[in-house]
Amino acid sequence: MAHIFAIANRKGGIGKTNVSFNLAGVLAEAGFRILVVDMDEQGSLTSILTGQKSLKPGIWNILYDFIDEDKDDGERILAVDAIRRTGIDKLDLLPSSKMLKNLDRFFTDFSESSEFLDIALEPVRDQYDFIIIDCHSSFKLATTMALIAANGIIIPTECSDLSIAELAETVSFTQEIQQKENPDLALLGVIINKFDSRRGNERIFHDEIQNKFKELVFKAEFRDNNEYAEVSIHGQPVTMSKPHSEQADSYRAFRTEILQRINYSASV
């Protein structure tokens, strides 16, 4: 049964997609079977892996069929129908759609809609070791669906005052989901992304994150450099495009910490 991680933070521009992509890559490097689910209407992860931001069938079609009264169960699009192989060994994609921007408007009247992603992924969970959900920068329905489907959330953050404020809001939102809708959701941790220790303000906020969130902060962290920022252009995770780089080593350390935090060796 797959471990499902939501990569989420309400603040945009902090590199959630980059973290999702490279985490998927480093787990695949270790031989794990990975599915990435692009729940962001912007489709950045889908674009990295396919060159297109919106594909059909994709996650939108699967979710919409839950409320399409013109289709019976035998006509519904399932996850297995929409999953695509990628050029990366052991890494598959459930692609995004620009139609995801309509999710809240179309699904408002359906009381169980927040559980639809969880239900949609159920038939394919045994096919993967890890499912990674790249979330939109909001607390709208798409993110709620992801957190209800997940059993762990990883929160990327930058070292800035706005990032720290949104980090606290994301932790609070996670706790609300835990209490009301998904008691199995674990707050796996906070990962510092795009950190530049040469900037004095960033060092101050780095220490503030460490002091405020303590053991939640992963020891691994990702430095800000051009090579890291350009990884997605090549459509390969950093462990493939720059296998001997500092960033690749950081992602391997990140992988080790995650496996320790979920006690993976004891669960297989």
mmCIF file of C-alpha atoms in Angstrom:
data_model
loop_
_atom_site.group_PDB
_atom_site.id
_atom_site.type_symbol
_atom_site.label_atom_id
_atom_site.label_comp_id
_atom_site.label_asym_id
_atom_site.label_seq_id
_atom_site.Cartn_x
_atom_site.Cartn_y
_atom_site.Cartn_z
ATOM 1 C CA MET A 1 0.000 0.000 0.000
ATOM 2 C CA ALA A 2 1.479 3.324 -1.078
ATOM 3 C CA HIS A 3 2.474 6.073 1.300
ATOM 4 C CA ILE A 4 0.806 9.254 0.030
ATOM 5 C CA PHE A 5 2.561 12.586 0.543
ATOM 6 C CA ALA A 6 0.964 15.966 -0.138
ATOM 7 C CA ILE A 7 3.480 18.718 -0.900
ATOM 8 C CA ALA A 8 1.662 21.859 0.190
ATOM 9 C CA ASN A 9 2.010 25.423 1.380
ATOM 10 C CA ARG A 10 -0.431 28.292 0.938
ATOM 11 C CA LYS A 11 2.359 30.579 -0.244
ATOM 12 C CA GLY A 12 3.130 30.484 -3.940
ATOM 13 C CA GLY A 13 6.558 30.689 -5.532
ATOM 14 C CA ILE A 14 8.438 28.676 -2.939
ATOM 15 C CA GLY A 15 9.178 25.693 -5.158
ATOM 16 C CA LYS A 16 6.540 23.117 -4.242
ATOM 17 C CA THR A 17 6.612 21.638 -7.730
ATOM 18 C CA ASN A 18 10.409 21.484 -7.756
ATOM 19 C CA VAL A 19 10.381 19.669 -4.419
ATOM 20 C CA SER A 20 7.624 17.295 -5.599
ATOM 21 C CA PHE A 21 9.504 16.496 -8.809
ATOM 22 C CA ASN A 22 12.912 15.992 -7.234
ATOM 23 C CA LEU A 23 11.531 14.004 -4.303
ATOM 24 C CA ALA A 24 9.794 11.700 -6.766
ATOM 25 C CA GLY A 25 13.061 11.376 -8.658
ATOM 26 C CA VAL A 26 15.204 10.547 -5.660
ATOM 27 C CA LEU A 27 12.704 7.936 -4.465
ATOM 28 C CA ALA A 28 12.607 6.399 -7.945
ATOM 29 C CA GLU A 29 16.423 6.374 -7.935
ATOM 30 C CA ALA A 30 16.244 4.107 -4.879
ATOM 31 C CA GLY A 31 14.032 1.652 -6.757
ATOM 32 C CA PHE A 32 10.639 2.702 -5.392
ATOM 33 C CA ARG A 33 7.599 2.816 -7.663
ATOM 34 C CA ILE A 34 6.308 6.386 -7.749
ATOM 35 C CA LEU A 35 3.135 8.089 -8.922
ATOM 36 C CA VAL A 36 3.021 11.888 -9.003
ATOM 37 C CA VAL A 37 -0.399 13.550 -9.018
ATOM 38 C CA ASP A 38 -0.584 17.120 -10.324
ATOM 39 C CA MET A 39 -3.419 18.815 -8.423
ATOM 40 C CA ASP A 40 -2.278 22.313 -9.391
ATOM 41 C CA GLU A 41 -4.341 23.966 -12.117
ATOM 42 C CA GLN A 42 -1.161 25.630 -13.415
ATOM 43 C CA GLY A 43 0.096 22.193 -14.464
ATOM 44 C CA SER A 44 3.776 22.892 -13.869
ATOM 45 C CA LEU A 45 4.625 19.328 -12.873
ATOM 46 C CA THR A 46 2.712 17.965 -15.863
ATOM 47 C CA SER A 47 4.616 20.377 -18.083
ATOM 48 C CA ILE A 48 7.988 19.264 -16.717
ATOM 49 C CA LEU A 49 7.226 15.628 -17.426
ATOM 50 C CA THR A 50 5.280 15.911 -20.702
ATOM 51 C CA GLY A 51 5.844 19.358 -22.189
ATOM 52 C CA GLN A 52 2.127 20.169 -21.820
ATOM 53 C CA LYS A 53 0.365 21.819 -18.872
ATOM 54 C CA SER A 54 -3.033 20.199 -19.388
ATOM 55 C CA LEU A 55 -3.758 16.657 -20.567
ATOM 56 C CA LYS A 56 -6.920 14.634 -21.106
ATOM 57 C CA PRO A 57 -7.806 12.287 -19.578
ATOM 58 C CA GLY A 58 -6.316 13.524 -16.344
ATOM 59 C CA ILE A 59 -7.190 14.096 -12.740
ATOM 60 C CA TRP A 60 -9.989 16.548 -13.648
ATOM 61 C CA ASN A 61 -11.807 13.949 -15.765
ATOM 62 C CA ILE A 62 -11.568 11.371 -12.990
ATOM 63 C CA LEU A 63 -12.964 13.756 -10.394
ATOM 64 C CA TYR A 64 -15.673 15.202 -12.638
ATOM 65 C CA ASP A 65 -17.038 11.748 -13.385
ATOM 66 C CA PHE A 66 -18.018 11.455 -9.726
ATOM 67 C CA ILE A 67 -20.656 14.142 -10.306
ATOM 68 C CA ASP A 68 -21.523 13.480 -13.956
ATOM 69 C CA GLU A 69 -25.069 12.147 -13.805
ATOM 70 C CA ASP A 70 -24.968 11.168 -17.477
ATOM 71 C CA LYS A 71 -22.401 8.446 -16.859
ATOM 72 C CA ASP A 72 -22.910 5.158 -15.102
ATOM 73 C CA ASP A 73 -20.146 3.392 -13.186
ATOM 74 C CA GLY A 74 -19.017 1.411 -16.223
ATOM 75 C CA GLU A 75 -18.349 4.577 -18.219
ATOM 76 C CA ARG A 76 -16.378 6.467 -15.576
ATOM 77 C CA ILE A 77 -12.737 7.369 -16.207
ATOM 78 C CA LEU A 78 -10.550 5.752 -13.568
ATOM 79 C CA ALA A 79 -7.042 6.581 -12.397
ATOM 80 C CA VAL A 80 -5.660 3.614 -14.317
ATOM 81 C CA ASP A 81 -7.088 5.120 -17.516
ATOM 82 C CA ALA A 82 -5.334 8.462 -17.018
ATOM 83 C CA ILE A 83 -1.936 7.498 -15.600
ATOM 84 C CA ARG A 84 0.927 8.085 -18.006
ATOM 85 C CA ARG A 85 4.382 6.594 -18.095
ATOM 86 C CA THR A 86 7.201 9.130 -18.102
ATOM 87 C CA GLY A 87 10.729 9.001 -19.437
ATOM 88 C CA ILE A 88 11.954 8.334 -15.904
ATOM 89 C CA ASP A 89 12.118 4.732 -14.790
ATOM 90 C CA LYS A 90 9.595 3.813 -12.070
ATOM 91 C CA LEU A 91 7.941 7.256 -12.170
ATOM 92 C CA ASP A 92 4.376 7.679 -13.478
ATOM 93 C CA LEU A 93 2.178 10.759 -13.765
ATOM 94 C CA LEU A 94 -1.495 11.518 -13.186
ATOM 95 C CA PRO A 95 -1.661 14.809 -15.101
ATOM 96 C CA SER A 96 -3.266 18.143 -14.377
ATOM 97 C CA SER A 97 -5.871 20.080 -16.332
ATOM 98 C CA LYS A 98 -6.608 23.773 -16.582
ATOM 99 C CA MET A 99 -10.191 22.779 -15.707
ATOM 100 C CA LEU A 100 -9.081 22.282 -12.100
ATOM 101 C CA LYS A 101 -9.610 26.025 -11.668
ATOM 102 C CA ASN A 102 -13.350 25.227 -11.715
ATOM 103 C CA LEU A 103 -13.163 22.595 -8.987
ATOM 104 C CA ASP A 104 -14.734 24.654 -6.197
ATOM 105 C CA ARG A 105 -17.505 26.018 -8.437
ATOM 106 C CA PHE A 106 -18.550 22.638 -9.857
ATOM 107 C CA PHE A 107 -18.280 20.609 -6.652
ATOM 108 C CA THR A 108 -19.768 22.995 -4.080
ATOM 109 C CA ASP A 109 -23.094 21.160 -3.819
ATOM 110 C CA PHE A 110 -21.559 17.728 -3.191
ATOM 111 C CA SER A 111 -20.996 17.153 0.519
ATOM 112 C CA GLU A 112 -18.556 14.259 0.026
ATOM 113 C CA SER A 113 -16.512 15.917 -2.721
ATOM 114 C CA SER A 114 -13.470 16.380 -0.471
ATOM 115 C CA GLU A 115 -13.114 12.581 -0.415
ATOM 116 C CA PHE A 116 -13.199 12.081 -4.183
ATOM 117 C CA LEU A 117 -9.411 12.099 -4.712
ATOM 118 C CA ASP A 118 -8.975 9.587 -1.905
ATOM 119 C CA ILE A 119 -11.551 7.314 -3.534
ATOM 120 C CA ALA A 120 -10.030 7.798 -6.996
ATOM 121 C CA LEU A 121 -6.544 6.762 -5.858
ATOM 122 C CA GLU A 122 -7.678 3.715 -3.897
ATOM 123 C CA PRO A 123 -7.581 1.235 -6.849
ATOM 124 C CA VAL A 124 -3.950 2.097 -7.741
ATOM 125 C CA ARG A 125 -2.404 2.317 -4.282
ATOM 126 C CA ASP A 126 -1.101 -1.224 -4.397
ATOM 127 C CA GLN A 127 0.752 -0.461 -7.636
ATOM 128 C CA TYR A 128 3.079 2.090 -6.053
ATOM 129 C CA ASP A 129 5.334 2.517 -3.046
ATOM 130 C CA PHE A 130 4.789 6.280 -2.894
ATOM 131 C CA ILE A 131 2.223 8.683 -4.323
ATOM 132 C CA ILE A 132 3.255 12.347 -4.294
ATOM 133 C CA ILE A 133 0.585 15.042 -4.724
ATOM 134 C CA ASP A 134 1.734 18.466 -5.900
ATOM 135 C CA CYS A 135 -0.790 20.931 -4.451
ATOM 136 C CA HIS A 136 -2.027 24.349 -5.490
ATOM 137 C CA SER A 137 -1.059 27.413 -3.440
ATOM 138 C CA SER A 138 -4.391 27.774 -1.659
ATOM 139 C CA PHE A 139 -6.587 26.119 0.930
ATOM 140 C CA LYS A 140 -9.350 25.532 -1.601
ATOM 141 C CA LEU A 141 -10.972 22.198 -2.409
ATOM 142 C CA ALA A 142 -8.040 20.807 -4.426
ATOM 143 C CA THR A 143 -5.715 21.061 -1.423
ATOM 144 C CA THR A 144 -8.354 19.731 0.952
ATOM 145 C CA MET A 145 -8.824 16.719 -1.341
ATOM 146 C CA ALA A 146 -5.077 16.121 -1.334
ATOM 147 C CA LEU A 147 -4.774 16.260 2.451
ATOM 148 C CA ILE A 148 -7.689 13.882 2.919
ATOM 149 C CA ALA A 149 -6.137 11.422 0.468
ATOM 150 C CA ALA A 150 -2.662 11.710 2.011
ATOM 151 C CA ASN A 151 -1.201 10.107 5.084
ATOM 152 C CA GLY A 152 1.587 12.673 5.259
ATOM 153 C CA ILE A 153 2.191 16.322 4.403
ATOM 154 C CA ILE A 154 5.566 17.895 3.631
ATOM 155 C CA ILE A 155 5.676 21.698 3.712
ATOM 156 C CA PRO A 156 8.378 23.444 1.663
ATOM 157 C CA THR A 157 9.263 26.955 2.813
ATOM 158 C CA GLU A 158 11.668 29.769 2.119
ATOM 159 C CA CYS A 159 13.491 31.873 4.674
ATOM 160 C CA SER A 160 11.435 35.071 4.579
ATOM 161 C CA ASP A 161 8.904 36.768 6.810
ATOM 162 C CA LEU A 162 5.974 36.080 4.466
ATOM 163 C CA SER A 163 6.982 32.445 4.091
ATOM 164 C CA ILE A 164 7.087 31.945 7.850
ATOM 165 C CA ALA A 165 3.604 33.448 8.234
ATOM 166 C CA GLU A 166 2.174 31.163 5.537
ATOM 167 C CA LEU A 167 4.055 28.203 6.999
ATOM 168 C CA ALA A 168 2.257 28.725 10.304
ATOM 169 C CA GLU A 169 -1.080 28.987 8.473
ATOM 170 C CA THR A 170 -0.372 25.745 6.592
ATOM 171 C CA VAL A 171 0.463 23.922 9.814
ATOM 172 C CA SER A 172 -2.770 25.216 11.348
ATOM 173 C CA PHE A 173 -4.790 24.115 8.311
ATOM 174 C CA THR A 174 -3.180 20.681 8.461
ATOM 175 C CA GLN A 175 -4.139 20.322 12.117
ATOM 176 C CA GLU A 176 -7.718 21.290 11.261
ATOM 177 C CA ILE A 177 -7.873 18.558 8.605
ATOM 178 C CA GLN A 178 -6.394 16.079 11.086
ATOM 179 C CA GLN A 179 -9.028 16.886 13.696
ATOM 180 C CA LYS A 180 -12.083 17.050 11.458
ATOM 181 C CA GLU A 181 -11.495 14.850 8.409
ATOM 182 C CA ASN A 182 -8.310 12.783 8.327
ATOM 183 C CA PRO A 183 -6.892 11.660 11.674
ATOM 184 C CA ASP A 184 -4.326 9.536 9.817
ATOM 185 C CA LEU A 185 -2.679 12.599 8.265
ATOM 186 C CA ALA A 186 0.821 13.090 9.694
ATOM 187 C CA LEU A 187 2.721 16.360 9.565
ATOM 188 C CA LEU A 188 5.959 14.842 8.318
ATOM 189 C CA GLY A 189 7.945 18.017 8.380
ATOM 190 C CA VAL A 190 9.105 21.330 6.979
ATOM 191 C CA ILE A 191 11.770 21.436 4.275
ATOM 192 C CA ILE A 192 13.749 24.650 3.736
ATOM 193 C CA ASN A 193 14.022 25.407 0.022
ATOM 194 C CA LYS A 194 16.105 27.892 -2.013
ATOM 195 C CA PHE A 195 18.197 28.963 0.982
ATOM 196 C CA ASP A 196 21.107 31.371 0.450
ATOM 197 C CA SER A 197 23.209 31.726 3.588
ATOM 198 C CA ARG A 198 24.994 34.762 2.108
ATOM 199 C CA ARG A 199 21.866 36.833 2.640
ATOM 200 C CA GLY A 200 21.735 38.118 6.203
ATOM 201 C CA ASN A 201 17.947 38.273 6.407
ATOM 202 C CA GLU A 202 17.644 34.679 5.255
ATOM 203 C CA ARG A 203 19.994 33.509 8.023
ATOM 204 C CA ILE A 204 17.798 35.290 10.579
ATOM 205 C CA PHE A 205 14.599 33.716 9.237
ATOM 206 C CA HIS A 206 16.363 30.350 8.931
ATOM 207 C CA ASP A 207 17.067 30.435 12.666
ATOM 208 C CA GLU A 208 13.497 31.555 13.376
ATOM 209 C CA ILE A 209 12.089 28.574 11.465
ATOM 210 C CA GLN A 210 14.420 26.230 13.343
ATOM 211 C CA ASN A 211 13.495 27.720 16.716
ATOM 212 C CA LYS A 212 9.751 27.837 16.080
ATOM 213 C CA PHE A 213 9.200 24.454 14.419
ATOM 214 C CA LYS A 214 12.092 22.552 16.017
ATOM 215 C CA GLU A 215 12.035 18.816 15.238
ATOM 216 C CA LEU A 216 9.557 19.317 12.398
ATOM 217 C CA VAL A 217 12.313 20.905 10.298
ATOM 218 C CA PHE A 218 14.228 18.418 8.173
ATOM 219 C CA LYS A 219 17.991 18.525 8.600
ATOM 220 C CA ALA A 220 18.348 18.371 4.825
ATOM 221 C CA GLU A 221 17.788 21.678 3.047
ATOM 222 C CA PHE A 222 18.105 22.919 -0.502
ATOM 223 C CA ARG A 223 20.418 25.756 -1.407
ATOM 224 C CA ASP A 224 19.491 28.404 -3.944
ATOM 225 C CA ASN A 225 21.572 28.142 -7.102
ATOM 226 C CA ASN A 226 21.067 28.354 -10.856
ATOM 227 C CA GLU A 227 21.657 24.648 -11.483
ATOM 228 C CA TYR A 228 18.867 23.725 -9.079
ATOM 229 C CA ALA A 229 16.474 26.255 -10.591
ATOM 230 C CA GLU A 230 17.146 24.965 -14.109
ATOM 231 C CA VAL A 231 16.583 21.281 -13.318
ATOM 232 C CA SER A 232 12.975 21.319 -14.466
ATOM 233 C CA ILE A 233 13.952 22.699 -17.878
ATOM 234 C CA HIS A 234 15.666 19.412 -18.690
ATOM 235 C CA GLY A 235 12.739 17.259 -17.527
ATOM 236 C CA GLN A 236 15.022 15.266 -15.251
ATOM 237 C CA PRO A 237 15.264 15.340 -11.449
ATOM 238 C CA VAL A 238 18.508 16.672 -10.036
ATOM 239 C CA THR A 239 19.673 13.164 -9.117
ATOM 240 C CA MET A 240 19.663 12.358 -12.845
ATOM 241 C CA SER A 241 20.739 15.657 -14.408
ATOM 242 C CA LYS A 242 23.349 16.532 -11.754
ATOM 243 C CA PRO A 243 23.911 13.241 -9.881
ATOM 244 C CA HIS A 244 27.097 14.351 -8.105
ATOM 245 C CA SER A 245 25.919 17.840 -7.148
ATOM 246 C CA GLU A 246 25.310 19.254 -3.690
ATOM 247 C CA GLN A 247 21.593 19.402 -4.484
ATOM 248 C CA ALA A 248 21.463 15.726 -5.446
ATOM 249 C CA ASP A 249 23.179 14.789 -2.189
ATOM 250 C CA SER A 250 20.713 16.968 -0.274
ATOM 251 C CA TYR A 251 17.777 15.159 -1.848
ATOM 252 C CA ARG A 252 19.295 11.788 -0.961
ATOM 253 C CA ALA A 253 19.631 12.990 2.647
ATOM 254 C CA PHE A 254 16.015 14.195 2.474
ATOM 255 C CA ARG A 255 14.944 10.743 1.264
ATOM 256 C CA THR A 256 16.738 9.098 4.176
ATOM 257 C CA GLU A 257 15.036 11.391 6.698
ATOM 258 C CA ILE A 258 11.590 10.785 5.210
ATOM 259 C CA LEU A 259 12.025 7.017 5.310
ATOM 260 C CA GLN A 260 13.121 7.297 8.937
ATOM 261 C CA ARG A 261 10.170 9.496 9.867
ATOM 262 C CA ILE A 262 7.628 7.081 8.414
ATOM 263 C CA ASN A 263 9.543 4.106 9.830
ATOM 264 C CA TYR A 264 9.541 2.631 6.347
ATOM 265 C CA SER A 265 11.701 -0.426 7.062
ATOM 266 C CA ALA A 266 9.255 -1.555 9.723
ATOM 267 C CA SER A 267 6.229 -1.094 7.466
ATOM 268 C CA VAL A 268 7.182 -3.374 4.593
#
